Short mmCIF file of C-alpha atoms in Angstrom, two decimals:
data_model
loop_
_atom_site.label_atom_id
_atom_site.label_comp_id
_atom_site.label_asym_id
_atom_site.label_seq_id
_atom_site.Cartn_x
_atom_site.Cartn_y
_atom_site.Cartn_z
CA MET G 1 13.95 1.50 -27.43
CA ARG G 2 12.00 3.52 -29.99
CA HIS G 3 9.06 1.83 -31.71
CA LEU G 4 7.23 2.82 -34.90
CA PRO G 5 3.59 3.84 -34.36
CA ALA G 6 0.91 1.20 -34.82
CA GLN G 7 -0.78 0.95 -38.22
CA THR G 8 -4.05 2.88 -38.30
CA MET G 9 -5.58 1.07 -41.30
CA SER G 10 -6.96 -2.46 -41.24
CA ASP G 11 -8.19 -4.37 -44.28
CA THR G 12 -11.76 -3.15 -43.78
CA HIS G 13 -11.63 0.20 -41.99
CA GLU G 14 -9.58 3.00 -40.54
CA VAL G 15 -9.06 2.93 -36.77
CA THR G 16 -10.63 6.10 -35.36
CA ASN G 17 -12.14 7.34 -32.09
CA GLN G 18 -9.65 5.37 -30.03
CA PRO G 19 -7.40 7.10 -27.47
CA PRO G 20 -3.72 7.29 -28.43
CA PRO G 21 -1.15 5.14 -26.58
CA ARG G 22 -0.14 6.61 -23.24
CA GLY G 23 3.58 6.77 -23.93
CA ASN G 24 5.59 8.38 -21.13
CA ARG G 25 3.38 9.59 -18.28
CA ARG G 26 4.37 12.43 -15.96
CA LEU G 27 3.16 10.98 -12.68
CA TRP G 28 4.36 13.95 -10.64
CA ALA G 29 4.12 16.86 -13.05
CA ASP G 30 0.56 16.01 -14.14
CA ASP G 31 -0.77 15.47 -10.61
CA PRO G 32 -1.42 18.83 -8.92
CA ALA G 33 -3.14 17.15 -5.98
CA LEU G 34 -0.03 15.11 -5.25
CA ARG G 35 2.20 18.17 -5.50
CA ASP G 36 -0.02 20.16 -3.11
CA HIS G 37 -0.40 17.49 -0.43
CA ALA G 38 3.21 16.32 -0.68
CA ALA G 39 4.37 19.89 -0.10
CA ALA G 40 2.04 20.24 2.90
CA ALA G 41 3.47 17.00 4.32
CA GLY G 42 7.07 18.17 3.90
CA ALA G 43 7.97 15.58 1.25
CA GLU G 44 10.91 16.09 -1.13
CA GLY G 45 9.45 17.38 -4.38
CA GLU G 46 12.62 16.98 -6.46
CA GLN G 47 13.01 13.37 -5.37
CA LEU G 48 9.37 12.67 -6.23
CA SER G 49 9.62 14.43 -9.58
CA ASP G 50 12.51 12.17 -10.57
CA TYR G 51 10.77 9.05 -9.31
CA GLY G 52 7.51 9.99 -11.02
CA ALA G 53 9.34 10.33 -14.32
CA LEU G 54 11.09 6.98 -13.78
CA MET G 55 7.93 5.05 -12.92
CA GLY G 56 5.88 6.89 -15.54
CA HIS G 57 8.22 6.00 -18.38
CA ALA G 58 6.73 3.74 -21.02
CA GLU G 59 9.46 1.16 -20.34
CA ALA G 60 8.26 0.84 -16.74
CA ALA G 61 4.73 0.08 -17.98
CA VAL G 62 6.12 -2.63 -20.27
CA ALA G 63 8.16 -4.12 -17.42
CA ALA G 64 5.11 -4.09 -15.15
CA ARG G 65 3.01 -5.99 -17.66
CA GLU G 66 5.77 -8.52 -18.20
CA ALA G 67 6.14 -9.06 -14.46
CA ARG G 68 2.43 -9.87 -14.30
CA ASP G 69 2.18 -11.87 -17.51
CA TYR G 70 5.08 -14.10 -16.44
CA PRO G 71 4.30 -14.60 -12.75
CA PRO G 72 6.72 -16.06 -10.20
CA GLN G 73 7.35 -19.80 -10.18
CA ALA G 74 8.33 -21.99 -7.23
CA ARG G 75 11.50 -24.05 -7.67
CA ILE G 76 11.41 -26.34 -4.66
CA PHE G 77 13.96 -28.96 -5.80
CA ASP G 78 16.83 -29.07 -8.26
CA ALA G 79 17.17 -31.80 -10.88
CA GLY G 80 18.84 -34.11 -8.38
CA GLY G 81 16.15 -33.77 -5.74
CA ARG G 82 18.12 -31.38 -3.52
CA ARG G 83 16.05 -28.64 -1.87
CA LEU G 84 16.19 -25.18 -3.41
CA ASP G 85 13.12 -23.53 -1.89
CA GLU G 86 13.41 -20.61 -4.28
CA VAL G 87 11.06 -18.46 -6.32
CA ARG G 88 12.05 -17.42 -9.83
CA PHE G 89 10.79 -14.14 -11.28
CA HIS G 90 10.76 -12.58 -14.72
CA PRO G 91 13.70 -10.18 -15.17
CA SER G 92 11.24 -7.27 -15.38
CA TYR G 93 10.24 -7.86 -11.75
CA HIS G 94 13.85 -7.43 -10.69
CA GLN G 95 14.16 -4.39 -12.97
CA LEU G 96 11.30 -2.64 -11.18
CA LEU G 97 12.58 -3.57 -7.73
CA GLU G 98 16.00 -2.25 -8.68
CA ALA G 99 14.38 1.06 -9.68
CA GLY G 100 12.39 1.36 -6.47
CA ILE G 101 15.17 0.34 -4.10
CA GLY G 102 17.65 2.50 -6.00
CA ALA G 103 15.40 5.53 -5.65
CA GLY G 104 15.26 5.08 -1.87
CA TYR G 105 11.77 3.61 -1.42
CA ALA G 106 12.94 1.61 1.62
CA ALA G 107 15.88 3.80 2.64
CA LEU G 108 14.67 7.42 2.57
CA PRO G 109 12.87 7.49 5.93
CA TRP G 110 15.98 6.23 7.72
CA GLU G 111 18.58 8.47 6.07
CA GLY G 112 17.97 11.40 8.41
CA ARG G 113 16.63 13.85 5.86
CA PRO G 114 13.47 15.87 6.60
CA GLY G 115 10.21 14.49 5.27
CA GLY G 116 11.54 10.97 4.77
CA HIS G 117 8.36 9.10 5.69
CA ALA G 118 6.14 11.50 3.73
CA THR G 119 8.39 11.16 0.69
CA HIS G 120 8.33 7.38 1.06
CA ALA G 121 4.53 7.45 1.32
CA ALA G 122 4.30 9.42 -1.91
CA MET G 123 6.60 6.88 -3.57
CA VAL G 124 4.19 4.12 -2.53
CA TYR G 125 1.42 6.11 -4.21
CA LEU G 126 3.44 6.49 -7.41
CA THR G 127 4.59 2.86 -7.54
CA SER G 128 1.08 1.53 -6.96
CA GLN G 129 -0.03 3.25 -10.15
CA VAL G 130 2.38 1.15 -12.21
CA GLU G 131 2.96 -2.23 -10.54
CA PRO G 132 1.52 -2.75 -7.06
CA GLY G 133 3.15 -6.19 -6.78
CA ILE G 134 6.62 -4.79 -6.22
CA CYS G 135 5.48 -2.68 -3.27
CA CYS G 136 5.18 -5.62 -0.88
CA PRO G 137 8.88 -6.58 -0.53
CA MET G 138 10.00 -2.94 -0.50
CA THR G 139 7.35 -1.95 2.05
CA MET G 140 8.30 -4.73 4.45
CA THR G 141 11.98 -3.88 4.05
CA TYR G 142 11.22 -0.27 4.98
CA ALA G 143 9.01 -1.29 7.89
CA ALA G 144 11.38 -3.85 9.42
CA VAL G 145 13.91 -1.23 10.54
CA PRO G 146 12.09 -0.04 13.70
CA ALA G 147 11.41 -3.63 14.79
CA LEU G 148 15.14 -4.39 14.67
CA ARG G 149 15.92 -1.62 17.13
CA SER G 150 15.19 -4.06 19.95
CA ASP G 151 18.49 -5.85 19.25
CA ALA G 152 21.70 -3.83 18.85
CA THR G 153 23.63 -6.61 17.12
CA LEU G 154 20.93 -7.33 14.54
CA LEU G 155 20.47 -3.62 14.01
CA ARG G 156 24.16 -3.27 13.08
CA THR G 157 24.16 -6.38 10.90
CA TRP G 158 20.90 -5.99 9.00
CA VAL G 159 19.87 -2.35 8.83
CA PRO G 160 22.77 -1.14 6.62
CA LYS G 161 21.73 -3.81 4.08
CA LEU G 162 18.00 -3.06 4.37
CA THR G 163 18.60 0.66 3.87
CA SER G 164 21.07 0.22 1.04
CA ARG G 165 20.05 1.67 -2.30
CA VAL G 166 21.44 -1.38 -4.07
CA TYR G 167 19.09 -4.20 -4.99
CA ASP G 168 20.45 -7.73 -5.17
CA GLY G 169 17.85 -10.39 -5.93
CA ALA G 170 20.30 -13.30 -5.93
CA ALA G 171 19.91 -16.24 -3.56
CA LYS G 172 23.05 -15.95 -1.47
CA PRO G 173 24.08 -15.20 2.13
CA LEU G 174 23.63 -11.75 3.61
CA ALA G 175 27.38 -11.21 4.01
CA ARG G 176 27.84 -11.41 0.24
CA LYS G 177 25.03 -9.02 -0.65
CA PRO G 178 25.30 -5.21 -0.94
CA GLY G 179 21.61 -4.86 -0.14
CA ALA G 180 18.89 -7.02 1.37
CA THR G 181 15.12 -7.28 1.66
CA MET G 182 12.95 -8.36 4.58
CA GLY G 183 9.68 -10.30 4.53
CA MET G 184 7.12 -11.31 7.12
CA ALA G 185 5.35 -14.54 8.03
CA MET G 186 2.82 -14.29 10.86
CA THR G 187 -0.43 -15.93 9.77
CA GLU G 188 -1.15 -19.58 10.51
CA LYS G 189 -4.06 -21.78 9.45
CA GLN G 190 -5.77 -21.94 12.81
CA GLY G 191 -5.40 -18.30 13.82
CA GLY G 192 -5.48 -15.79 11.00
CA SER G 193 -5.56 -12.33 12.56
CA ASP G 194 -5.47 -13.94 16.01
CA VAL G 195 -1.70 -14.37 16.08
CA ARG G 196 -1.78 -15.42 19.74
CA ALA G 197 -3.20 -18.72 18.48
CA ASN G 198 0.05 -19.39 16.59
CA ALA G 199 1.30 -22.94 17.05
CA THR G 200 4.86 -22.62 15.71
CA ARG G 201 7.32 -23.50 18.49
CA ALA G 202 10.70 -21.96 19.26
CA VAL G 203 13.32 -23.67 21.42
CA ALA G 204 16.57 -21.99 22.48
CA GLU G 205 19.79 -23.43 21.09
CA GLY G 206 22.90 -21.48 22.00
CA GLU G 207 22.47 -17.84 21.05
CA MET G 208 19.64 -18.63 18.63
CA TYR G 209 16.35 -20.52 18.59
CA ARG G 210 15.06 -23.41 16.50
CA LEU G 211 11.61 -22.79 15.00
CA ARG G 212 9.32 -25.63 13.96
CA GLY G 213 5.86 -25.17 12.52
CA HIS G 214 4.01 -23.69 9.56
CA LYS G 215 3.03 -20.30 8.17
CA TRP G 216 -0.10 -20.03 6.05
CA PHE G 217 1.04 -16.78 4.40
CA CYS G 218 4.64 -15.77 3.86
CA SER G 219 4.87 -12.47 2.02
CA ALA G 220 7.73 -12.05 -0.45
CA PRO G 221 9.24 -15.52 0.20
CA MET G 222 12.49 -14.71 -1.60
CA SER G 223 13.42 -12.08 0.99
CA ASP G 224 16.78 -12.39 2.75
CA GLY G 225 15.15 -12.57 6.15
CA PHE G 226 11.71 -12.74 7.74
CA LEU G 227 10.11 -11.50 10.91
CA MET G 228 8.04 -14.31 12.43
CA LEU G 229 6.09 -15.03 15.59
CA ALA G 230 6.49 -18.32 17.46
CA GLN G 231 5.69 -19.72 20.89
CA ALA G 232 8.80 -19.74 23.08
CA PRO G 233 8.79 -21.00 26.70
CA GLY G 234 8.14 -17.44 27.85
CA GLY G 235 5.24 -16.87 25.47
CA LEU G 236 4.64 -15.57 21.95
CA SER G 237 7.91 -14.07 20.71
CA CYS G 238 9.29 -12.36 17.61
CA PHE G 239 12.20 -13.76 15.64
CA LEU G 240 14.32 -12.69 12.71
CA VAL G 241 14.70 -15.84 10.60
CA PRO G 242 17.43 -15.49 7.94
CA ARG G 243 17.15 -17.33 4.65
CA TRP G 244 20.82 -18.35 4.83
CA LEU G 245 23.13 -19.49 7.63
CA ASP G 246 26.60 -18.57 6.44
CA GLU G 247 26.81 -20.75 3.30
CA ARG G 248 23.92 -23.08 4.24
CA ARG G 249 20.21 -22.72 3.57
CA ASN G 250 18.10 -22.29 6.67
CA GLY G 251 15.21 -24.69 7.31
CA ILE G 252 12.57 -22.64 5.48
CA HIS G 253 10.74 -25.02 3.14
CA LEU G 254 8.37 -23.73 0.49
CA GLN G 255 5.18 -25.77 0.24
CA ARG G 256 3.49 -23.91 -2.60
CA LEU G 257 2.80 -20.44 -3.94
CA LYS G 258 -0.65 -19.02 -3.34
CA SER G 259 -2.90 -18.67 -6.39
CA LYS G 260 -4.28 -15.19 -5.76
CA LEU G 261 -6.99 -12.99 -7.20
CA GLY G 262 -4.44 -10.28 -7.98
CA ASN G 263 -0.97 -9.05 -7.05
CA HIS G 264 0.28 -11.52 -9.64
CA ALA G 265 3.82 -10.16 -9.97
CA ASN G 266 4.45 -10.76 -6.27
CA ALA G 267 4.82 -14.18 -4.69
CA SER G 268 3.03 -15.30 -1.53
CA ALA G 269 3.81 -18.73 -0.14
CA GLU G 270 2.95 -21.36 2.40
CA ILE G 271 6.06 -22.45 4.24
CA GLU G 272 7.16 -25.05 6.76
CA LEU G 273 9.80 -24.21 9.35
CA VAL G 274 11.87 -27.34 9.82
CA ASP G 275 14.05 -26.48 12.82
CA ALA G 276 14.88 -23.16 11.18
CA TYR G 277 17.28 -20.96 13.14
CA GLY G 278 16.02 -17.58 14.27
CA HIS G 279 17.28 -14.64 16.34
CA LEU G 280 15.05 -13.53 19.20
CA LEU G 281 13.98 -9.87 18.97
CA GLY G 282 13.25 -8.35 22.35
CA GLU G 283 12.26 -10.64 25.21
CA GLU G 284 10.35 -13.90 25.20
CA GLY G 285 6.63 -13.18 25.38
CA ASP G 286 7.10 -9.71 23.88
CA GLY G 287 6.50 -10.75 20.27
CA VAL G 288 3.32 -8.83 19.50
CA ARG G 289 4.71 -5.54 20.76
CA VAL G 290 7.94 -5.98 18.77
CA ILE G 291 6.34 -6.93 15.47
CA LEU G 292 3.69 -4.20 15.81
CA ASP G 293 6.47 -1.69 15.11
CA MET G 294 6.76 -3.28 11.67
CA VAL G 295 2.99 -3.60 11.18
CA HIS G 296 2.48 0.05 12.14
CA HIS G 297 4.81 1.21 9.37
CA THR G 298 3.38 -1.15 6.76
CA ARG G 299 -0.02 0.36 7.52
CA LEU G 300 1.22 3.71 6.27
CA ASP G 301 1.84 2.05 2.92
CA THR G 302 -1.53 0.30 2.89
CA ALA G 303 -3.11 3.72 3.44
CA LEU G 304 -1.34 5.23 0.40
CA ALA G 305 -1.62 2.29 -1.99
CA PRO G 306 -5.40 2.65 -2.49
CA ALA G 307 -4.89 6.31 -3.37
CA GLY G 308 -2.42 5.20 -6.05
CA LEU G 309 -4.82 2.59 -7.42
CA MET G 310 -7.66 5.12 -7.52
CA ARG G 311 -5.43 7.67 -9.20
CA ALA G 312 -4.34 5.18 -11.87
CA ALA G 313 -7.92 4.11 -12.57
CA LEU G 314 -9.16 7.70 -12.83
CA ASP G 315 -6.17 8.70 -14.94
CA HIS G 316 -6.99 5.99 -17.48
CA ALA G 317 -10.69 6.90 -17.43
CA TRP G 318 -9.92 10.61 -17.88
CA HIS G 319 -7.51 9.86 -20.75
CA TRP G 320 -10.21 7.77 -22.41
CA ALA G 321 -12.89 10.42 -21.91
CA ARG G 322 -10.71 13.22 -23.31
CA HIS G 323 -10.04 11.26 -26.53
CA ARG G 324 -13.41 9.62 -27.13
CA GLN G 325 -16.37 10.98 -29.11
CA VAL G 326 -19.82 9.78 -28.05
CA PHE G 327 -23.18 10.89 -29.45
CA GLY G 328 -21.57 13.64 -31.46
CA ARG G 329 -19.39 15.26 -28.80
CA GLY G 330 -16.44 14.53 -26.56
CA LEU G 331 -17.08 12.11 -23.72
CA ALA G 332 -15.16 14.40 -21.37
CA ASP G 333 -17.68 17.16 -22.18
CA GLN G 334 -20.75 15.10 -21.31
CA PRO G 335 -22.25 16.52 -18.09
CA LEU G 336 -23.08 13.14 -16.57
CA MET G 337 -19.63 11.70 -17.20
CA ARG G 338 -18.05 14.80 -15.74
CA THR G 339 -20.18 14.51 -12.62
CA VAL G 340 -19.31 10.83 -12.16
CA LEU G 341 -15.58 11.37 -12.57
CA ALA G 342 -15.58 14.46 -10.36
CA ASP G 343 -17.41 12.59 -7.61
CA LEU G 344 -14.87 9.76 -7.80
CA ALA G 345 -12.01 12.23 -7.76
CA LEU G 346 -13.11 13.51 -4.36
CA ASP G 347 -12.62 10.06 -2.83
CA TRP G 348 -9.21 9.77 -4.49
CA GLU G 349 -7.94 13.17 -3.36
CA GLY G 350 -9.31 12.70 0.14
CA THR G 351 -7.49 9.38 0.47
CA LEU G 352 -4.27 10.88 -0.86
CA ALA G 353 -4.49 13.94 1.39
CA LEU G 354 -5.11 11.97 4.59
CA GLY G 355 -2.42 9.39 3.75
CA LEU G 356 0.29 11.99 3.19
CA HIS G 357 -0.87 13.91 6.26
CA MET G 358 -0.19 10.76 8.26
CA GLY G 359 3.20 10.42 6.58
CA ALA G 360 4.03 13.83 8.02
CA ALA G 361 2.98 12.59 11.48
CA PHE G 362 5.43 9.67 11.12
CA ASP G 363 8.18 12.21 10.47
CA ARG G 364 7.57 14.05 13.75
CA ASP G 365 9.40 12.38 16.62
CA ASP G 366 7.51 13.66 19.66
CA GLU G 367 5.27 11.48 21.83
CA ALA G 368 2.02 13.15 20.78
CA SER G 369 2.77 12.72 17.07
CA ARG G 370 3.69 9.08 17.55
CA ALA G 371 0.40 8.45 19.33
CA PHE G 372 -1.56 10.30 16.64
CA ALA G 373 0.26 8.40 13.89
CA ARG G 374 -0.79 5.09 15.44
CA LEU G 375 -4.45 6.16 15.46
CA GLY G 376 -4.56 8.23 12.28
CA VAL G 377 -2.91 5.69 10.01
CA ALA G 378 -5.54 3.14 11.04
CA LEU G 379 -8.31 5.60 10.16
CA ALA G 380 -6.67 6.34 6.81
CA LYS G 381 -6.15 2.66 6.01
CA TYR G 382 -9.75 1.81 6.83
CA LEU G 383 -11.54 4.51 4.84
CA GLY G 384 -9.30 4.62 1.76
CA ASN G 385 -9.45 0.90 1.23
CA LYS G 386 -13.23 0.74 1.64
CA LEU G 387 -13.60 3.40 -1.05
CA CYS G 388 -11.02 2.00 -3.48
CA PRO G 389 -12.94 -0.91 -5.10
CA GLY G 390 -15.93 1.28 -5.90
CA VAL G 391 -13.79 4.01 -7.45
CA VAL G 392 -11.86 1.54 -9.59
CA TYR G 393 -15.05 -0.20 -10.72
CA GLU G 394 -16.69 3.07 -11.78
CA ALA G 395 -13.55 4.07 -13.68
CA MET G 396 -13.68 0.68 -15.39
CA GLU G 397 -17.28 1.32 -16.42
CA ALA G 398 -16.31 4.70 -17.87
CA LEU G 399 -14.31 2.81 -20.51
CA GLY G 400 -17.26 0.62 -21.41
CA GLY G 401 -16.35 -2.83 -22.69
CA MET G 402 -12.66 -1.94 -22.96
CA GLY G 403 -12.53 -1.43 -19.22
CA TYR G 404 -13.18 -5.15 -18.82
CA VAL G 405 -10.46 -6.15 -21.27
CA GLU G 406 -6.91 -6.98 -20.19
CA ASP G 407 -5.48 -4.71 -22.91
CA THR G 408 -6.22 -1.88 -20.50
CA GLU G 409 -4.94 -1.59 -16.92
CA LEU G 410 -8.40 -1.54 -15.34
CA PRO G 411 -8.79 -5.31 -14.74
CA MET G 412 -5.43 -5.39 -12.97
CA LEU G 413 -6.37 -2.38 -10.83
CA TYR G 414 -9.74 -3.95 -10.00
CA ARG G 415 -8.07 -7.15 -8.80
CA GLU G 416 -5.69 -5.12 -6.66
CA ALA G 417 -8.37 -2.91 -5.14
CA PRO G 418 -9.41 -5.16 -2.18
CA LEU G 419 -5.90 -6.27 -1.20
CA ASN G 420 -4.69 -3.49 1.06
CA SER G 421 -7.86 -3.62 3.13
CA ILE G 422 -7.12 -7.28 3.90
CA TRP G 423 -3.35 -7.02 4.35
CA GLU G 424 -1.98 -5.84 7.73
CA GLY G 425 -5.35 -5.91 9.46
CA SER G 426 -8.70 -6.33 7.74
CA GLY G 427 -11.49 -3.82 8.30
CA ASN G 428 -12.80 -5.23 11.57
CA VAL G 429 -9.30 -5.60 13.01
CA ILE G 430 -8.52 -1.99 12.14
CA CYS G 431 -11.72 -0.74 13.75
CA LEU G 432 -10.95 -2.59 16.96
CA ASP G 433 -7.42 -1.18 16.87
CA VAL G 434 -8.84 2.34 16.61
CA LEU G 435 -10.89 1.74 19.74
CA ARG G 436 -7.87 0.32 21.56
CA SER G 437 -5.70 3.26 20.54
CA LEU G 438 -8.21 5.75 21.88
CA GLN G 439 -8.44 3.81 25.15
CA LYS G 440 -4.71 3.28 25.70
CA LEU G 441 -3.20 6.39 24.10
CA PRO G 442 -4.89 9.49 25.54
CA LEU G 443 -2.52 11.73 23.59
CA ALA G 444 -3.81 10.25 20.32
CA GLY G 445 -7.33 11.41 21.12
CA GLU G 446 -6.09 14.83 22.19
CA VAL G 447 -4.21 15.41 18.94
CA LEU G 448 -7.15 14.10 16.91
CA SER G 449 -9.49 16.53 18.67
CA ALA G 450 -7.10 19.38 17.94
CA GLU G 451 -6.87 18.35 14.27
CA LEU G 452 -10.65 18.27 13.93
CA SER G 453 -11.09 21.58 15.77
CA GLU G 454 -8.50 23.35 13.63
CA ALA G 455 -10.74 23.06 10.57
CA THR G 456 -13.89 24.49 12.17
CA GLY G 457 -15.39 27.81 11.18
CA GLN G 458 -14.74 27.41 7.45
CA SER G 459 -17.44 24.98 6.32
CA ARG G 460 -20.98 24.86 7.68
CA ALA G 461 -21.36 21.26 6.50
CA TYR G 462 -18.20 20.24 8.32
CA ASP G 463 -19.11 22.03 11.54
CA MET G 464 -22.56 20.42 11.57
CA ALA G 465 -21.15 16.97 10.86
CA LEU G 466 -18.56 17.28 13.60
CA ARG G 467 -21.20 18.37 16.09
CA THR G 468 -23.47 15.48 15.05
CA HIS G 469 -20.63 13.00 15.48
CA MET G 470 -19.84 14.29 18.98
CA GLU G 471 -23.51 14.15 20.00
CA ARG G 472 -23.98 10.66 18.57
CA PHE G 473 -20.83 9.20 20.12
CA THR G 474 -20.59 10.66 23.60
CA ARG G 475 -18.31 7.74 24.50
CA LEU G 476 -16.46 5.04 22.62
CA PRO G 477 -19.01 2.79 20.94
CA ASP G 478 -19.55 -0.90 21.53
CA GLU G 479 -17.70 -3.17 19.11
CA GLY G 480 -20.85 -3.72 17.07
CA GLU G 481 -20.91 -0.02 16.12
CA ALA G 482 -17.18 0.31 15.52
CA ARG G 483 -17.40 0.54 11.73
CA TRP G 484 -19.93 3.36 11.87
CA TYR G 485 -17.78 5.22 14.35
CA VAL G 486 -14.49 4.72 12.47
CA GLU G 487 -15.97 5.64 9.09
CA SER G 488 -17.46 8.82 10.54
CA LEU G 489 -14.23 9.77 12.29
CA ALA G 490 -12.04 9.01 9.25
CA THR G 491 -14.32 11.02 6.95
CA LEU G 492 -14.23 13.99 9.32
CA LEU G 493 -10.44 13.82 9.59
CA THR G 494 -10.16 13.67 5.79
CA ALA G 495 -12.43 16.68 5.47
CA SER G 496 -10.37 18.59 8.02
CA VAL G 497 -7.19 17.97 6.02
CA LEU G 498 -8.85 19.02 2.76
CA ILE G 499 -10.24 22.20 4.33
CA ARG G 500 -6.72 23.16 5.42
CA GLN G 501 -4.81 22.06 2.32
CA ALA G 502 -6.97 21.70 -0.81
CA PRO G 503 -8.54 24.38 -3.02
CA GLY G 504 -11.95 25.57 -1.85
CA PRO G 505 -13.99 23.80 -4.55
CA ILE G 506 -12.44 20.48 -3.50
CA SER G 507 -13.00 20.79 0.25
CA ASP G 508 -16.44 22.37 -0.21
CA ALA G 509 -17.58 19.55 -2.49
CA TYR G 510 -16.15 16.88 -0.20
CA CYS G 511 -17.91 18.28 2.85
CA ALA G 512 -21.19 18.80 1.01
CA THR G 513 -21.32 15.27 -0.41
CA ARG G 514 -19.54 13.17 2.26
CA LEU G 515 -20.75 14.71 5.49
CA GLY G 516 -24.47 14.10 5.52
CA GLY G 517 -25.64 16.05 2.49
CA ALA G 518 -28.40 14.68 0.27
CA ARG G 519 -27.04 12.28 -2.33
CA GLY G 520 -27.72 8.89 -3.85
CA ARG G 521 -25.82 5.68 -3.16
CA SER G 522 -23.87 5.47 -6.44
CA ALA G 523 -21.05 7.57 -7.87
CA GLY G 524 -22.30 10.68 -9.62
CA ALA G 525 -25.61 10.74 -7.73
CA VAL G 526 -24.83 14.24 -6.46
CA GLN G 527 -25.56 17.81 -7.40
CA GLY G 528 -23.81 21.15 -7.31
CA LEU G 529 -20.22 20.01 -7.94
CA ASP G 530 -17.77 22.42 -9.53
CA THR G 531 -16.71 19.77 -12.03
CA ASP G 532 -14.26 22.06 -13.84
CA ALA G 533 -12.24 22.71 -10.67
CA ILE G 534 -12.36 19.10 -9.48
CA LEU G 535 -11.46 17.52 -12.83
CA ALA G 536 -8.57 19.96 -13.20
CA ARG G 537 -6.96 18.03 -10.32
CA LEU G 538 -6.71 15.00 -12.61
CA GLY G 539 -4.23 16.92 -14.80
CA GLY G 540 -3.45 15.86 -18.32
#
């Protein structure tokens, strides 16, 4: 739909010195950093170009705002008091999911084409710039596929629907749907990240199990099925719990929707399992191992999402700066503003580069790559998400008062910024997982060492920082030092990827300012940046 431009005259003054509306954004074409690192990861450029144009269209921005402004509503009963246990969304939410599913967000990695996981990871990055709330159901649908490999029958029944490029948001049985989505419900009140404390019980009944208990967080509660953990006689086990049983609703009762800081377009619920039927995945007592296949793949997405949020925030700040006059000259020409934005851009590009590098590791199917992917994606998730809130805040400040106003996208991005650090393993959990991976997967450490060594000899700052890290941590640290260790290791790995893949001014600046060089604690408290080269990576 074509709209007339807004009126530029009010009753008292002419509107000047305000950036023009964004219109259609070219999320792929105007992002040279994405193009470079996607190519290095083996992602499909043509696919990403099309998806970037789709998600960057002005209509997608309108749909995203509508999906947030009219958030999901729980419909627990119908007018006669019969249970519905449904969530109703604004049509724009379904429109965006249809676009993402149709483009292959959940399907690409499983279609057998090269670079599927890397391409998917880049799609997460692009989608997060527009409406992060729709990523959750699509991410879990993508990630459920490897967990279902432990049951041949469920694999045949569910995976063709999960990898379909047809979205069907209707509440109806799986057999009558051309495509399906998968959610997850692990967390319980008493356990949180300690899923072995789960109290939900599962009792065998014929070929299935009856589950009875509660789940404190159920992500995407309108999914067609859910992976859940419950205590069976043989120990903590993983189950696929379908929403429907033929033409009957399963015993999944919504209690309420969570009132969240952000992620408003997406629903999260508390649920009760009232003798709900579930299919056992794997063996009794094997639940953590089975569901970790799903968690491992969702972590790839939580490593790319912060890069998308940072990119969106910086893109809005750069657009503002290039169209704003301050103190007699363009804001984008002010040396201090350029230094601040360039410093922020290094964190964004580093997060993007490491995330897509890990997407490439997911695409390699040898034992060493699988081990490295397990370790590396945890490092990427940890560092990118710790950096994200600060980057988004500073971009918000670059807009002044307008950055704090809901007319811009910055408040939404700021509310989203902490989420991916909490989801699928908060910071401490991730650090402990890094230590466990290095203890239990010797190949992961070997590949990591090779990755770090490959970048030596090109940056004095990098070589010194790597040597300092090795001297400081002659063995795996105690748990109390795990954050220091993981941050150092993740920063070194990011630097190694940038040295091998990014233009010299980017990798040089990253190493100089992130690997022990003199700098202040706030963004822009640096010196010697090639701001022209770094800001050119923002495009536009």
